[in-house]
PDB file of C-alpha atoms in Angstrom:
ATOM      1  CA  UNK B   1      55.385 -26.106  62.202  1.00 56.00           C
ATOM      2  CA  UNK B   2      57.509 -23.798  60.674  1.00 58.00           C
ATOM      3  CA  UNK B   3      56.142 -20.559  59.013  1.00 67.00           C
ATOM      4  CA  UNK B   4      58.571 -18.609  56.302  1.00 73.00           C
ATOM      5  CA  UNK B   5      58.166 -14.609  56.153  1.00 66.00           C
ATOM      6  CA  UNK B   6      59.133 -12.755  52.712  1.00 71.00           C
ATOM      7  CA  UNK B   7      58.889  -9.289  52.088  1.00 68.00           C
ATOM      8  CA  UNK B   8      60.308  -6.801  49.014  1.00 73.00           C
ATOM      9  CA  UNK B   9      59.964  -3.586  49.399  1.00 70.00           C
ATOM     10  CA  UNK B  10      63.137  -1.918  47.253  1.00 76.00           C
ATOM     11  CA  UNK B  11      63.245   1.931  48.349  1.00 74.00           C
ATOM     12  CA  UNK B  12      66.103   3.840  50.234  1.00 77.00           C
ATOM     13  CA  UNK B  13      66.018   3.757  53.999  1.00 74.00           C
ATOM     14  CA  UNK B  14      66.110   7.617  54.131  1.00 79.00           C
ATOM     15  CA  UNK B  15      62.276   7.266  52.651  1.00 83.00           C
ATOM     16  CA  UNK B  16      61.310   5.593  55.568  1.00 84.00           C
ATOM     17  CA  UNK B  17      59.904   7.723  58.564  1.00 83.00           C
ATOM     18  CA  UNK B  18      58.386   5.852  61.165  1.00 83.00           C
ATOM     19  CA  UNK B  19      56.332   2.816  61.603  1.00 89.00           C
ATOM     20  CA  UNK B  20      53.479   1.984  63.082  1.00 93.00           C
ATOM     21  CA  UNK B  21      52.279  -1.627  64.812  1.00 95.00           C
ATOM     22  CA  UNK B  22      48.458  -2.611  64.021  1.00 96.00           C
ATOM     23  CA  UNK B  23      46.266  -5.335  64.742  1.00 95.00           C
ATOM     24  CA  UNK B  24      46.977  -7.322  61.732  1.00 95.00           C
ATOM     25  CA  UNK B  25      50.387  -5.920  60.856  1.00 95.00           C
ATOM     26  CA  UNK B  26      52.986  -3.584  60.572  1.00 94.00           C
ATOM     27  CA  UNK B  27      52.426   0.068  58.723  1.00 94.00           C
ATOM     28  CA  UNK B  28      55.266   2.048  56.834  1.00 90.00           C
ATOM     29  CA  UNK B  29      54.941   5.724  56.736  1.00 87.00           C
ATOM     30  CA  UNK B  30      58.009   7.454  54.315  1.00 87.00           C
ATOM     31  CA  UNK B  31      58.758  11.151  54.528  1.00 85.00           C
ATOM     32  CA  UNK B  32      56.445  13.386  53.551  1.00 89.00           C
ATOM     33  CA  UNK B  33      53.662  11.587  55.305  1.00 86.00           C
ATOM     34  CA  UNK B  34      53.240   9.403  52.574  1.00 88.00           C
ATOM     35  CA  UNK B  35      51.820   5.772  53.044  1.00 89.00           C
ATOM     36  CA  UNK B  36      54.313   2.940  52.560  1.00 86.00           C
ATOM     37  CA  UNK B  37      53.610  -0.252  52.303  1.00 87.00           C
ATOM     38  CA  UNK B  38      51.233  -2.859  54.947  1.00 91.00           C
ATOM     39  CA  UNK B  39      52.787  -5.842  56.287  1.00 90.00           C
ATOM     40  CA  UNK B  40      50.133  -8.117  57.132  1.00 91.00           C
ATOM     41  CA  UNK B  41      51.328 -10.730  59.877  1.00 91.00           C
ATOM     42  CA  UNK B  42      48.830 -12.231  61.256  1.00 90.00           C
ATOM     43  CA  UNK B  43      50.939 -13.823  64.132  1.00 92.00           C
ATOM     44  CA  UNK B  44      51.115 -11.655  66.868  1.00 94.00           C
ATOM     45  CA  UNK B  45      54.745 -12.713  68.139  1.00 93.00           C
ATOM     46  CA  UNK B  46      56.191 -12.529  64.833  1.00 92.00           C
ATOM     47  CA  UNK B  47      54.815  -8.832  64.024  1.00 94.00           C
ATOM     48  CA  UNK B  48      55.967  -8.321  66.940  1.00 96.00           C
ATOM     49  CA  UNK B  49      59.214  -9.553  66.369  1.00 94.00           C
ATOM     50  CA  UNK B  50      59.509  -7.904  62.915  1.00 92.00           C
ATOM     51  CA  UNK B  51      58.225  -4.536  64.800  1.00 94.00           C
ATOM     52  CA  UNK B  52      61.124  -4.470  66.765  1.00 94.00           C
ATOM     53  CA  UNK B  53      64.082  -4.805  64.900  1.00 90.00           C
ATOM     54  CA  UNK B  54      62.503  -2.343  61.609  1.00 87.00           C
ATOM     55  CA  UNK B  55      61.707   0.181  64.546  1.00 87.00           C
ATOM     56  CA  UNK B  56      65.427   0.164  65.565  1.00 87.00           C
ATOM     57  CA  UNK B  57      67.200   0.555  62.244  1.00 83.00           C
ATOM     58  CA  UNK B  58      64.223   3.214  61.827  1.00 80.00           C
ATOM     59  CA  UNK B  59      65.025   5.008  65.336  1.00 84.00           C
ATOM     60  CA  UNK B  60      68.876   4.734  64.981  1.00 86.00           C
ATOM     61  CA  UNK B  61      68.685   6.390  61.600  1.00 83.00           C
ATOM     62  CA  UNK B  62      66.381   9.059  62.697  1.00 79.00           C
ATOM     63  CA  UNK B  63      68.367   9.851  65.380  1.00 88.00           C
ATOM     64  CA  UNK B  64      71.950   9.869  63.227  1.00 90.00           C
ATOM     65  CA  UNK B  65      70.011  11.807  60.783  1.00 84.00           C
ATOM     66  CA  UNK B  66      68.505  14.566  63.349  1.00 78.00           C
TER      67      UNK B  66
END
Protein backbone atom coordinates (compact mmCIF):
# COMPACT_ATOMS: atom_id res chain seq x y z
CA UNK A 1 0.00 0.00 0.00
CA UNK A 2 1.33 3.05 -1.06
CA UNK A 3 0.03 6.43 0.33
CA UNK A 4 0.85 9.85 -1.84
CA UNK A 5 1.34 13.21 0.32
CA UNK A 6 0.57 16.73 -1.49
CA UNK A 7 0.79 19.92 0.00
CA UNK A 8 0.73 23.83 -1.53
CA UNK A 9 1.39 26.26 0.53
CA UNK A 10 3.07 29.25 -1.86
CA UNK A 11 4.63 31.90 0.70
CA UNK A 12 8.39 32.91 1.16
CA UNK A 13 10.43 30.83 3.55
CA UNK A 14 11.44 34.00 5.52
CA UNK A 15 7.48 33.94 6.67
CA UNK A 16 7.99 30.86 8.24
CA UNK A 17 9.05 30.84 12.03
CA UNK A 18 8.90 27.68 13.63
CA UNK A 19 6.84 24.62 13.60
CA UNK A 20 5.23 22.73 15.80
CA UNK A 21 4.46 18.62 15.78
CA UNK A 22 0.76 17.67 17.05
CA UNK A 23 -1.18 14.69 17.43
CA UNK A 24 -2.76 14.73 14.11
CA UNK A 25 -0.24 16.86 12.25
CA UNK A 26 2.18 19.33 11.71
CA UNK A 27 1.50 23.29 12.71
CA UNK A 28 3.13 26.35 10.83
CA UNK A 29 3.63 29.43 12.81
CA UNK A 30 5.08 32.60 10.34
CA UNK A 31 6.62 35.68 11.89
CA UNK A 32 4.72 37.73 13.76
CA UNK A 33 3.11 34.90 15.61
CA UNK A 34 0.74 34.46 13.04
CA UNK A 35 -0.93 30.98 12.35
CA UNK A 36 0.15 29.23 9.15
CA UNK A 37 -1.27 26.59 7.80
CA UNK A 38 -2.23 22.67 9.56
CA UNK A 39 -0.91 19.69 7.99
CA UNK A 40 -3.04 16.96 8.95
CA UNK A 41 -1.12 13.49 8.66
CA UNK A 42 -2.65 11.15 10.25
CA UNK A 43 0.30 8.60 10.02
CA UNK A 44 2.47 8.98 12.73
CA UNK A 45 5.83 7.95 10.85
CA UNK A 46 5.15 10.06 8.01
CA UNK A 47 4.42 13.38 10.17
CA UNK A 48 7.10 12.43 11.58
CA UNK A 49 9.08 12.17 8.68
CA UNK A 50 7.72 15.42 7.16
CA UNK A 51 8.52 17.05 10.80
CA UNK A 52 11.95 16.48 10.36
CA UNK A 53 13.17 17.62 7.27
CA UNK A 54 10.60 21.19 7.36
CA UNK A 55 12.19 21.63 10.95
CA UNK A 56 15.72 21.61 9.39
CA UNK A 57 15.33 23.96 6.44
CA UNK A 58 13.32 25.97 9.27
CA UNK A 59 16.34 25.72 11.92
CA UNK A 60 19.14 26.24 9.28
CA UNK A 61 17.44 29.39 8.09
CA UNK A 62 16.83 30.70 11.49
CA UNK A 63 20.10 30.23 12.40
CA UNK A 64 21.73 31.90 8.94
CA UNK A 65 19.23 34.54 9.51
CA UNK A 66 20.11 35.26 13.41
Amino acid sequence: RTARLSAVWEGPGSDLSSISLENKGISLVLRGGVVGPFLTIQEESTRLWLFRKISGVVQKYNAAHA
